[in-house]
XYZ file of C-alpha atoms in Angstrom:
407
model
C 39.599 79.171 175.843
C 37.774 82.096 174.003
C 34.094 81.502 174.466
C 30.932 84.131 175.217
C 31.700 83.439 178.819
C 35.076 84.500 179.152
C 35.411 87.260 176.466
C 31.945 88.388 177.345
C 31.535 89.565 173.744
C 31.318 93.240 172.905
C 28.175 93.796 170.961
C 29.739 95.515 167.882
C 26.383 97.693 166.896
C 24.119 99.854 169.415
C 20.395 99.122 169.414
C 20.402 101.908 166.739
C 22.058 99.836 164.444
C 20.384 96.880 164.950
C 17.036 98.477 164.376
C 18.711 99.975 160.826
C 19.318 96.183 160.214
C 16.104 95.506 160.737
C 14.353 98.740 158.458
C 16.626 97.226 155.850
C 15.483 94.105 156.242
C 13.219 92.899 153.271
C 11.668 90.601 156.175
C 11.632 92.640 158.658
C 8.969 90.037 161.003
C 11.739 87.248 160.276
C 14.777 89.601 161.348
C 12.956 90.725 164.498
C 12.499 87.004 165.352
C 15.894 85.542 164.798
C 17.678 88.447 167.071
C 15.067 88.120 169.748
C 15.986 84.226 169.776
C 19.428 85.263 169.834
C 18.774 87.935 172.495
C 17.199 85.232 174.787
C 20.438 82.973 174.016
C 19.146 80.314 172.237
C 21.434 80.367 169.575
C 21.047 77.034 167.704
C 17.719 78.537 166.938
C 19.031 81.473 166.138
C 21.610 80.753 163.587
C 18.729 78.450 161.746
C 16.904 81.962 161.212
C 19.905 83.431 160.161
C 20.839 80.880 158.095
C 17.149 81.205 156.819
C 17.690 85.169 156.436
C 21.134 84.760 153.900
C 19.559 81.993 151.869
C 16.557 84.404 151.119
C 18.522 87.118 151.268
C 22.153 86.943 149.906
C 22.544 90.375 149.411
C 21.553 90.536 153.512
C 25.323 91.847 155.365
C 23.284 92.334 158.571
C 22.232 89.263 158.374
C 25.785 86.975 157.900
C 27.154 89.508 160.575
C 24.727 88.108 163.499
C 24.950 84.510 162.274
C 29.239 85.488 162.189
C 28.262 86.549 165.671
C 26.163 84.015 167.579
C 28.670 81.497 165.456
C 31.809 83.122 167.730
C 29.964 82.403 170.082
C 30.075 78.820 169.977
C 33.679 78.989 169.226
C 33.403 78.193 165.393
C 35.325 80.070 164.444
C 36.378 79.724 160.788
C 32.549 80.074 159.864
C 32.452 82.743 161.826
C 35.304 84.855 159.823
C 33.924 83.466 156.625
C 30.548 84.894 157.282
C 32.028 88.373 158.455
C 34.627 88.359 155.286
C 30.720 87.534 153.568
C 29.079 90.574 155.197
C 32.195 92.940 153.981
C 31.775 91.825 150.202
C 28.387 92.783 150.480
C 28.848 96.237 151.769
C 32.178 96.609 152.257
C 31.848 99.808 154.702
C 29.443 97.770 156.909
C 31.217 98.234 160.113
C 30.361 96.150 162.385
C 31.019 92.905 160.338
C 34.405 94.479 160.540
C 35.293 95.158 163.846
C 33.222 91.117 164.320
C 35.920 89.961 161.848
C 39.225 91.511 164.328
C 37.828 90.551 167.128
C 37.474 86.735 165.931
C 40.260 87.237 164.159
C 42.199 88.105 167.337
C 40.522 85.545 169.338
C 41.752 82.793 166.505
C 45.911 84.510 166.550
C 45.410 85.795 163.836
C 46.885 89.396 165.079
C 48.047 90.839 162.405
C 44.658 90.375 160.546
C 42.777 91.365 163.713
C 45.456 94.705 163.658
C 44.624 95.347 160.187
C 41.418 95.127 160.225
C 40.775 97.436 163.575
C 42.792 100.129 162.552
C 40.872 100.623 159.303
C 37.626 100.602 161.719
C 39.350 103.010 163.680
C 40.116 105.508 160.890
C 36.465 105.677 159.914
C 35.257 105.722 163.374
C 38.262 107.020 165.439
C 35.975 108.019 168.742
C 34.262 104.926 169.492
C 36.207 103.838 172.786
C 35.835 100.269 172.162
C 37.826 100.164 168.723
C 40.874 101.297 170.904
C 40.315 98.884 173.760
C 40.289 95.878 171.001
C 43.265 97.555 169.290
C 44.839 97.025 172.690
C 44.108 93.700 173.428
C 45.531 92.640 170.447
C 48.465 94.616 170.740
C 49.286 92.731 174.465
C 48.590 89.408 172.881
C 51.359 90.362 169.830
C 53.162 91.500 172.954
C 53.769 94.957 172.019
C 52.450 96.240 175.574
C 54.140 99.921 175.177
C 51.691 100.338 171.951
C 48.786 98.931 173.709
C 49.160 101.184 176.060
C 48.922 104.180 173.815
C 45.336 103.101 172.699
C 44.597 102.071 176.167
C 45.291 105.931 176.786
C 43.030 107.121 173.352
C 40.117 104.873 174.768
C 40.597 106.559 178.149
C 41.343 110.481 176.801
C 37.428 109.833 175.016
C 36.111 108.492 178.018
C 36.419 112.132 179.977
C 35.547 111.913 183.244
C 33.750 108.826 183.095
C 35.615 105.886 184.988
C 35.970 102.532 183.204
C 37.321 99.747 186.196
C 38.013 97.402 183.317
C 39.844 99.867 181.092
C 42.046 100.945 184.564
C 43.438 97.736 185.182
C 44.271 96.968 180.954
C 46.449 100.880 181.666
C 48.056 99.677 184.656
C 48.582 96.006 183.069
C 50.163 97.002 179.982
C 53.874 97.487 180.213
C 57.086 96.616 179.741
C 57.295 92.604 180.360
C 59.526 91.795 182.808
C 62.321 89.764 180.753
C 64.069 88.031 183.836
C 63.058 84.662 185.514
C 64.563 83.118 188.388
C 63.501 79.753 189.606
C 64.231 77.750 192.533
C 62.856 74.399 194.007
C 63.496 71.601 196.177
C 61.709 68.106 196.126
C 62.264 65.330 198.594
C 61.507 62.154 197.966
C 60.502 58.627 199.949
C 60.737 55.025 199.067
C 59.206 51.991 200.254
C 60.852 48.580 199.741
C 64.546 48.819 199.709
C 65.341 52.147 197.938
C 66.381 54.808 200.802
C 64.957 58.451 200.624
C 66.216 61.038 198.699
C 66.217 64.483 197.339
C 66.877 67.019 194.706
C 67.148 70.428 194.172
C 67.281 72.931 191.400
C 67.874 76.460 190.285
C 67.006 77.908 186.989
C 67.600 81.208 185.084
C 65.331 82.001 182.043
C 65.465 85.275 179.333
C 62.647 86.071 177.482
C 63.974 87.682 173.711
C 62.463 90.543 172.413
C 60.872 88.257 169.661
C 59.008 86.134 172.388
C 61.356 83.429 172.607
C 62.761 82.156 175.486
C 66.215 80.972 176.275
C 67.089 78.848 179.834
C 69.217 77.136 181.604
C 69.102 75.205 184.843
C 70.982 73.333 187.357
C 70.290 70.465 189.125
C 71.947 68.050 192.217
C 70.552 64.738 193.084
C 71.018 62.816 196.449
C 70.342 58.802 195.477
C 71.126 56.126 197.641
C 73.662 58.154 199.822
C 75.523 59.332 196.160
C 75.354 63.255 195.049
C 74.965 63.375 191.127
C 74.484 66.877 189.802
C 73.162 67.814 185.779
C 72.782 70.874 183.654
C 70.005 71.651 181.417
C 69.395 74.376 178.657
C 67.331 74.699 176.509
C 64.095 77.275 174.734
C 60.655 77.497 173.858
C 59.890 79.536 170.587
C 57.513 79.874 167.672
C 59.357 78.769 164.303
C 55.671 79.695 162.717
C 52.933 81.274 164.080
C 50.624 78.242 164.634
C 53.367 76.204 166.205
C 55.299 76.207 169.732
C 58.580 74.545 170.242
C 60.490 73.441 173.240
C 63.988 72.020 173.066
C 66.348 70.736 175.958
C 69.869 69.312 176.243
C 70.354 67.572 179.513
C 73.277 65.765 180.812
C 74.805 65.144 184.615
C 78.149 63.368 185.663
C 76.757 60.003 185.870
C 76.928 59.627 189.161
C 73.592 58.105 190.611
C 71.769 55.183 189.093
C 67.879 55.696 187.317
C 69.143 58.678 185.670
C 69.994 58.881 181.979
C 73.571 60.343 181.482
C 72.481 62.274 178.827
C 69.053 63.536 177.147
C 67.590 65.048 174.624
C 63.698 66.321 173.904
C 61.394 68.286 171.514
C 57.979 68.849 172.680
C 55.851 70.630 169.908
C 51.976 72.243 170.560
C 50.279 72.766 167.479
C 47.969 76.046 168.097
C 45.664 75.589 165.441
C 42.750 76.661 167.810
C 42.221 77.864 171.030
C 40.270 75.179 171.253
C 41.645 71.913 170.078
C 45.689 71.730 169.966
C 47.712 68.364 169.258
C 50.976 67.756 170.754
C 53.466 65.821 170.150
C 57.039 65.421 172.243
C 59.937 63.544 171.509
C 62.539 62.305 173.785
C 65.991 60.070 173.742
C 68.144 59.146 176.712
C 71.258 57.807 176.898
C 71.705 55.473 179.910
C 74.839 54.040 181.110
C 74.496 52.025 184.826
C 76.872 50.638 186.504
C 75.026 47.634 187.396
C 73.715 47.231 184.361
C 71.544 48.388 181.969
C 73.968 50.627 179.411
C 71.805 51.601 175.909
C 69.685 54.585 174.384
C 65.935 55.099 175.198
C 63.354 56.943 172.701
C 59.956 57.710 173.511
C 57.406 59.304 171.357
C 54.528 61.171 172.569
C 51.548 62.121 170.800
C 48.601 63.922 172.552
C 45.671 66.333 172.700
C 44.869 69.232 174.570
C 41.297 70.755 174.894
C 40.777 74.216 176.295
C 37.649 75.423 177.516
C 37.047 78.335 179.546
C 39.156 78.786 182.269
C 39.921 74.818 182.397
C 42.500 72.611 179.537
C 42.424 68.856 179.198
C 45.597 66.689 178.119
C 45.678 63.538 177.009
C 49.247 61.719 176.428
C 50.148 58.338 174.879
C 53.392 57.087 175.237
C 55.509 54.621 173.626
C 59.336 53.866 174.213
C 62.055 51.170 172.831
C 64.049 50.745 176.110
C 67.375 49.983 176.842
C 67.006 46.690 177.192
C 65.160 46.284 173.704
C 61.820 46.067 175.526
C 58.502 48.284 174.165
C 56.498 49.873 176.907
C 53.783 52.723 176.515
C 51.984 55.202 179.274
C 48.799 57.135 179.086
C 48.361 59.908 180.890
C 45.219 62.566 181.663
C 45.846 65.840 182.753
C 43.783 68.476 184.069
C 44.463 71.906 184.551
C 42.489 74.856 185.929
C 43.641 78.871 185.629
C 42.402 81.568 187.499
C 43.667 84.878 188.421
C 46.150 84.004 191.108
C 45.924 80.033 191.391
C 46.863 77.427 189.035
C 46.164 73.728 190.646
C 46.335 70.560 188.114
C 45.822 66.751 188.476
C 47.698 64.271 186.557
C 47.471 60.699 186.522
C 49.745 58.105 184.442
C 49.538 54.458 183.546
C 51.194 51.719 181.897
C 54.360 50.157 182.027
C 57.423 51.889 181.805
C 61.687 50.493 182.058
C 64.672 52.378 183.715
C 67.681 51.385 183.903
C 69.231 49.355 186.202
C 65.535 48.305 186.556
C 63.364 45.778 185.172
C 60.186 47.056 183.100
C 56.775 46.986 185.206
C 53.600 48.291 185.629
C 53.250 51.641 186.952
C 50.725 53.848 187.723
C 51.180 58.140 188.986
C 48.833 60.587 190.722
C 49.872 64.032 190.602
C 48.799 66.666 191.537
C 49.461 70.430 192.548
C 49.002 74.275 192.008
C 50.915 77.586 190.781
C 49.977 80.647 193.106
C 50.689 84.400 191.531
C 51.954 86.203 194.545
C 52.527 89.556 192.927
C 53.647 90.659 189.838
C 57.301 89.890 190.676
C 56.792 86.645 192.431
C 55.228 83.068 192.220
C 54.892 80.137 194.409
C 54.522 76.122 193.506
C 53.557 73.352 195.638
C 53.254 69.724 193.816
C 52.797 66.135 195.305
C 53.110 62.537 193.351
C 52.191 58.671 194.438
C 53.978 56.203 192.272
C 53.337 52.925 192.748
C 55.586 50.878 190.592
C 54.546 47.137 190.951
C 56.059 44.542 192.796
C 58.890 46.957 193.165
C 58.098 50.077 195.439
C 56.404 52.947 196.233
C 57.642 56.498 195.518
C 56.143 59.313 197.633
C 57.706 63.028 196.395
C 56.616 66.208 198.127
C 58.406 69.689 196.070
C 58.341 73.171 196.580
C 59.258 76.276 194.437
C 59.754 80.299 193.969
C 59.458 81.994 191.094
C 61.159 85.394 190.591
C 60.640 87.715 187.866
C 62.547 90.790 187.404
């Protein structure tokens, strides 16, 4: 998700400096030319000259800091902090490769770098407003907003009377998080064929820990051809390590309406090893026991990909299963999802073949789709809809609604 478009990046030397760059330059002509090309944003071209620049010059910090630069740009990261971290050996007070090497830093999670490396800028330049605002952001990404605040403030205190819209709303934005989260749906649900409609509802309570993790728990009733089951879950999402995201759930009802499992247990696990690029991979078993049939334990194992790109992130899922009944079966499923500032929607379509208990394995195939709305601060609203059309068998039709509350 961090690209020049969203993060709109902060040039981290005036004009000034860029034309002492330049002086120092032993080719001046050839310096001139690669930030112009740079400047007009053609930056393929313009890392070449940089590139050009270093090989001629290796003793050229200026130089690795624009190609670190125009190389966060592209989301490359890793060169990018290896070319700053390059610039810094060569003149190891050059600031602006610094302050270039916490913001990618920062961009890449790597806060505590990012922190360490912006407060040292600050000390040696402690009235440039910007080196506080990036101190903040990375504060409210290491979710420390009370801190970020405070340099929120310093930026604003050096500002005077000047207004900054930008540096308002970061002020007002950084506090407390709200700790609390209530959630409350209901879905209703139609069947062609000989299934009869149905519905379900659920309520959940969630507790965010001071160390990020979260803790919930959730009840749920199920009306199924004319039977009331109902089921508990609980379970958390955390960070064991810093690159990796973990959400566990227990989940278990009274058995009490059929193409349920009586009991279940999953992992899902995102790898964050980008903002860009992050693999996934879930794990799930469920233990089934029908009345009519169709008593065992299902696993399914679910590798995938996620791609995030501005505002938008792509999903791709393959699933395989060992089924009750000792049959294989495997999904696929695409997922799009797009975030803005109050709106959420997604699509999401499955395929493949899939078995529940009582029922035999068939082909199957899901459209989803829906949206997350940001009412206020303290409140959120979902909407979703789904089409499955499970061959030969029926059609499913499910229309759900839910508040969020967060206090």
């Amino acid at each position: 998700i961090c690209s020049k478009s969203v993060f709109s990046f902060a040039e981290t030397h005036t004009l000034l400096e860029e034309n002492k760059a330049i002086h120092n330059s032993q080719n001046q002509s050839s310096f001139k030319r690669a930030l112009q090309l740079k400047r007009n944003g053609k930056n393929n071209e313009a890392i070449q000259a940089f590139i050009s620049i270093t090989q001629q010059q290796p003793d050229n910090a200026a130089a690795f800091e624009q190609l670190a630069i125009i190389q966060s740009w592209k989301n490359e990261f890793d060169l990018a902090i290896g070319n700053f971290k390059k610039s810094l050996i060569i003149d190891k007070d050059y600031t602006p490769a610094r302050i270039g090497l916490a913001r990618v830093s920062y961009w890449q999670g790597e806060r505590n770098i990012a922190l360490t490396e912006i407060n040292q800028v600050i000390h040696e330049q402690p009235k440039i407003t910007s080196n506080w605002i990036l101190k903040g952001d990375i504060l409210m990404a290491d979710a420390k907003p009370i801190q970020a605040r405070e340099a929120y403030l310093q930026a604003q205190i050096l500002l005077g009377t000047k207004k900054d819209y930008n540096l308002s709303k970061k002020i007002n934005n950084a506090k407390s998080p709200k700790k609390w989260r209530l959630d409350t749906g209901y879905i209703s649900d139609s069947f062609t064929q000989e299934r009869v409609d149905g519905h379900s509802s659920y309520l959940q309570l969630a507790y965010t820990l001071d160390n990020a993790a979260t803790l919930y728990a959730r009840g749920e009733k199920y009306f199924s051809f004319d039977t009331t089951d109902t089921g508990i879950v609980v379970g958390a999402y955390f960070f064991p390590h810093k690159i990796l995201l973990l959400n566990t759930e227990y989940y278990r009802n009274h058995n009490e309406a059929n193409f349920r499992p009586n009991e279940q247990i999953s992992i899902n696990a995102d790898f964050v090893l980008s903002p860009v690029w992050q693999p996934l991979l879930s794990f799930r078993t469920a233990i089934y026991n029908v009345e009519e049939g169709g008593e065992g334990t299902s696993s399914t194992i679910t590798p995938g990909l996620r791609f995030n790109y501005n505002n938008a992130s792509i999903e791709y899922r393959h699933a395989r299963s060992n089924n009750a009944d000792d049959t294989i079966t495997s999904t696929n499923t695409f997922k799009i999802n797009l975030n803005y500032k109050n709106v959420s929607p997604y699509i999401v379509y499955t395929q493949g073949e899939e078995g529940i208990p009582p029922l035999d394995t068939a082909e199957i195939s899901v459209l989803g789709l829906g949206a997350v709305f940001k009412l206020s601060d303290s409140m959120g609203f979902r909407i979703d809809v789904s089409r499955e059309d499970r061959k030969d068998t029926y059609i499913h039709n499910t229309l759900g609604a839910g508040v969020s509350v967060y206090f």
